Amino acid sequence: MVSKEELLQQIAECEFTLIDINLFLDTHPECERALSDYNCYAQQLAALKKMYEENYGPLHNFGNDTSEGSWKWVTQAWPWNEMEG
């Protein structure tokens, strides 16, 4: 099992990579390798976020997550409080 902090770090790294590839694709839209890399990292990010949310709760406060049984967003520490540590 990956710790909460390690998982958040992996999510941040994957998001950074996606932003970087996205910027590259803005100027090189026909680059098949970049598009393939983007899609690979997008799938990886979705899997990482799913793993985080299944183990530690929602990452977003609205629009991206469901809240089964109770409203979980306010019952857990805020993400920035988790990093203080």
PDB file of C-alpha atoms in Angstrom:
ATOM      1  CA  MET A   1       0.000   0.000   0.000  1.00  0.00           C
ATOM      2  CA  VAL A   2       1.295   3.429  -0.974  1.00  0.00           C
ATOM      3  CA  SER A   3       1.182   6.049   1.783  1.00  0.00           C
ATOM      4  CA  LYS A   4      -1.099   9.050   1.459  1.00  0.00           C
ATOM      5  CA  GLU A   5       1.849  11.413   1.032  1.00  0.00           C
ATOM      6  CA  GLU A   6       3.492   9.247  -1.642  1.00  0.00           C
ATOM      7  CA  LEU A   7       0.222   8.989  -3.538  1.00  0.00           C
ATOM      8  CA  LEU A   8      -0.306  12.771  -3.437  1.00  0.00           C
ATOM      9  CA  GLN A   9       3.261  13.232  -4.706  1.00  0.00           C
ATOM     10  CA  GLN A  10       2.658  10.814  -7.583  1.00  0.00           C
ATOM     11  CA  ILE A  11      -0.572  12.646  -8.477  1.00  0.00           C
ATOM     12  CA  ALA A  12       1.232  16.010  -8.464  1.00  0.00           C
ATOM     13  CA  GLU A  13       4.057  14.658 -10.637  1.00  0.00           C
ATOM     14  CA  CYS A  14       1.623  13.118 -13.101  1.00  0.00           C
ATOM     15  CA  GLU A  15      -0.409  16.339 -13.313  1.00  0.00           C
ATOM     16  CA  PHE A  16       2.777  18.346 -13.934  1.00  0.00           C
ATOM     17  CA  THR A  17       3.790  15.946 -16.714  1.00  0.00           C
ATOM     18  CA  LEU A  18       0.355  16.236 -18.313  1.00  0.00           C
ATOM     19  CA  ILE A  19       0.520  20.037 -18.244  1.00  0.00           C
ATOM     20  CA  ASP A  20       3.955  19.943 -19.855  1.00  0.00           C
ATOM     21  CA  ILE A  21       2.851  17.542 -22.597  1.00  0.00           C
ATOM     22  CA  ASN A  22      -0.314  19.590 -23.113  1.00  0.00           C
ATOM     23  CA  LEU A  23       1.772  22.712 -23.736  1.00  0.00           C
ATOM     24  CA  PHE A  24       3.945  20.796 -26.179  1.00  0.00           C
ATOM     25  CA  LEU A  25       0.882  19.498 -28.020  1.00  0.00           C
ATOM     26  CA  ASP A  26      -0.399  23.073 -28.351  1.00  0.00           C
ATOM     27  CA  THR A  27       2.561  23.769 -30.640  1.00  0.00           C
ATOM     28  CA  HIS A  28       3.009  20.257 -32.091  1.00  0.00           C
ATOM     29  CA  PRO A  29      -0.553  18.910 -32.496  1.00  0.00           C
ATOM     30  CA  GLU A  30       0.482  16.262 -35.025  1.00  0.00           C
ATOM     31  CA  CYS A  31       3.117  14.625 -32.791  1.00  0.00           C
ATOM     32  CA  GLU A  32       1.830  11.093 -32.347  1.00  0.00           C
ATOM     33  CA  ARG A  33       4.351  10.192 -29.634  1.00  0.00           C
ATOM     34  CA  ALA A  34       3.381  13.193 -27.513  1.00  0.00           C
ATOM     35  CA  LEU A  35      -0.294  12.359 -27.913  1.00  0.00           C
ATOM     36  CA  SER A  36       0.368   8.754 -26.956  1.00  0.00           C
ATOM     37  CA  ASP A  37       2.353   9.883 -23.911  1.00  0.00           C
ATOM     38  CA  TYR A  38      -0.425  12.296 -22.951  1.00  0.00           C
ATOM     39  CA  ASN A  39      -3.050   9.565 -23.119  1.00  0.00           C
ATOM     40  CA  CYS A  40      -0.855   7.189 -21.106  1.00  0.00           C
ATOM     41  CA  TYR A  41      -0.304   9.752 -18.340  1.00  0.00           C
ATOM     42  CA  ALA A  42      -3.991  10.715 -18.358  1.00  0.00           C
ATOM     43  CA  GLN A  43      -4.909   7.080 -17.719  1.00  0.00           C
ATOM     44  CA  GLN A  44      -2.246   6.841 -15.024  1.00  0.00           C
ATOM     45  CA  LEU A  45      -3.562   9.995 -13.355  1.00  0.00           C
ATOM     46  CA  ALA A  46      -7.121   8.674 -13.357  1.00  0.00           C
ATOM     47  CA  ALA A  47      -5.925   5.432 -11.733  1.00  0.00           C
ATOM     48  CA  LEU A  48      -3.890   7.310  -9.105  1.00  0.00           C
ATOM     49  CA  LYS A  49      -6.822   9.573  -8.235  1.00  0.00           C
ATOM     50  CA  LYS A  50      -9.159   6.607  -8.001  1.00  0.00           C
ATOM     51  CA  MET A  51      -6.718   4.821  -5.692  1.00  0.00           C
ATOM     52  CA  TYR A  52      -6.379   7.912  -3.514  1.00  0.00           C
ATOM     53  CA  GLU A  53     -10.124   8.490  -3.260  1.00  0.00           C
ATOM     54  CA  GLU A  54     -10.856   4.843  -2.467  1.00  0.00           C
ATOM     55  CA  ASN A  55      -8.337   4.896   0.377  1.00  0.00           C
ATOM     56  CA  TYR A  56      -8.297   8.476   1.682  1.00  0.00           C
ATOM     57  CA  GLY A  57     -11.413  10.305   0.484  1.00  0.00           C
ATOM     58  CA  PRO A  58     -12.268  12.883  -2.181  1.00  0.00           C
ATOM     59  CA  LEU A  59      -9.699  15.148  -3.826  1.00  0.00           C
ATOM     60  CA  HIS A  60     -12.238  17.711  -5.081  1.00  0.00           C
ATOM     61  CA  ASN A  61     -15.047  19.390  -3.249  1.00  0.00           C
ATOM     62  CA  PHE A  62     -17.598  19.337  -6.091  1.00  0.00           C
ATOM     63  CA  GLY A  63     -18.328  18.051  -9.533  1.00  0.00           C
ATOM     64  CA  ASN A  64     -15.799  15.243  -9.741  1.00  0.00           C
ATOM     65  CA  ASP A  65     -16.697  12.898  -6.915  1.00  0.00           C
ATOM     66  CA  THR A  66     -19.779  11.317  -5.498  1.00  0.00           C
ATOM     67  CA  SER A  67     -20.283  11.083  -1.755  1.00  0.00           C
ATOM     68  CA  GLU A  68     -21.956   7.854  -0.790  1.00  0.00           C
ATOM     69  CA  GLY A  69     -23.733   7.679   2.561  1.00  0.00           C
ATOM     70  CA  SER A  70     -22.609  11.047   3.932  1.00  0.00           C
ATOM     71  CA  TRP A  71     -20.975  14.293   2.907  1.00  0.00           C
ATOM     72  CA  LYS A  72     -17.318  13.318   3.328  1.00  0.00           C
ATOM     73  CA  TRP A  73     -15.586  16.451   2.089  1.00  0.00           C
ATOM     74  CA  VAL A  74     -15.869  18.333   5.393  1.00  0.00           C
ATOM     75  CA  THR A  75     -15.179  15.369   7.669  1.00  0.00           C
ATOM     76  CA  GLN A  76     -11.533  14.942   6.687  1.00  0.00           C
ATOM     77  CA  ALA A  77      -8.450  17.143   6.945  1.00  0.00           C
ATOM     78  CA  TRP A  78      -8.017  19.640   4.122  1.00  0.00           C
ATOM     79  CA  PRO A  79      -5.336  18.615   1.573  1.00  0.00           C
ATOM     80  CA  TRP A  80      -3.037  21.507   2.547  1.00  0.00           C
ATOM     81  CA  ASN A  81      -3.245  20.477   6.204  1.00  0.00           C
ATOM     82  CA  GLU A  82      -2.162  16.957   5.304  1.00  0.00           C
ATOM     83  CA  MET A  83       1.077  18.248   3.782  1.00  0.00           C
ATOM     84  CA  GLU A  84       2.130  20.222   6.894  1.00  0.00           C
ATOM     85  CA  GLY A  85       3.026  17.214   8.698  1.00  0.00           C
TER      86      GLY A  85
END
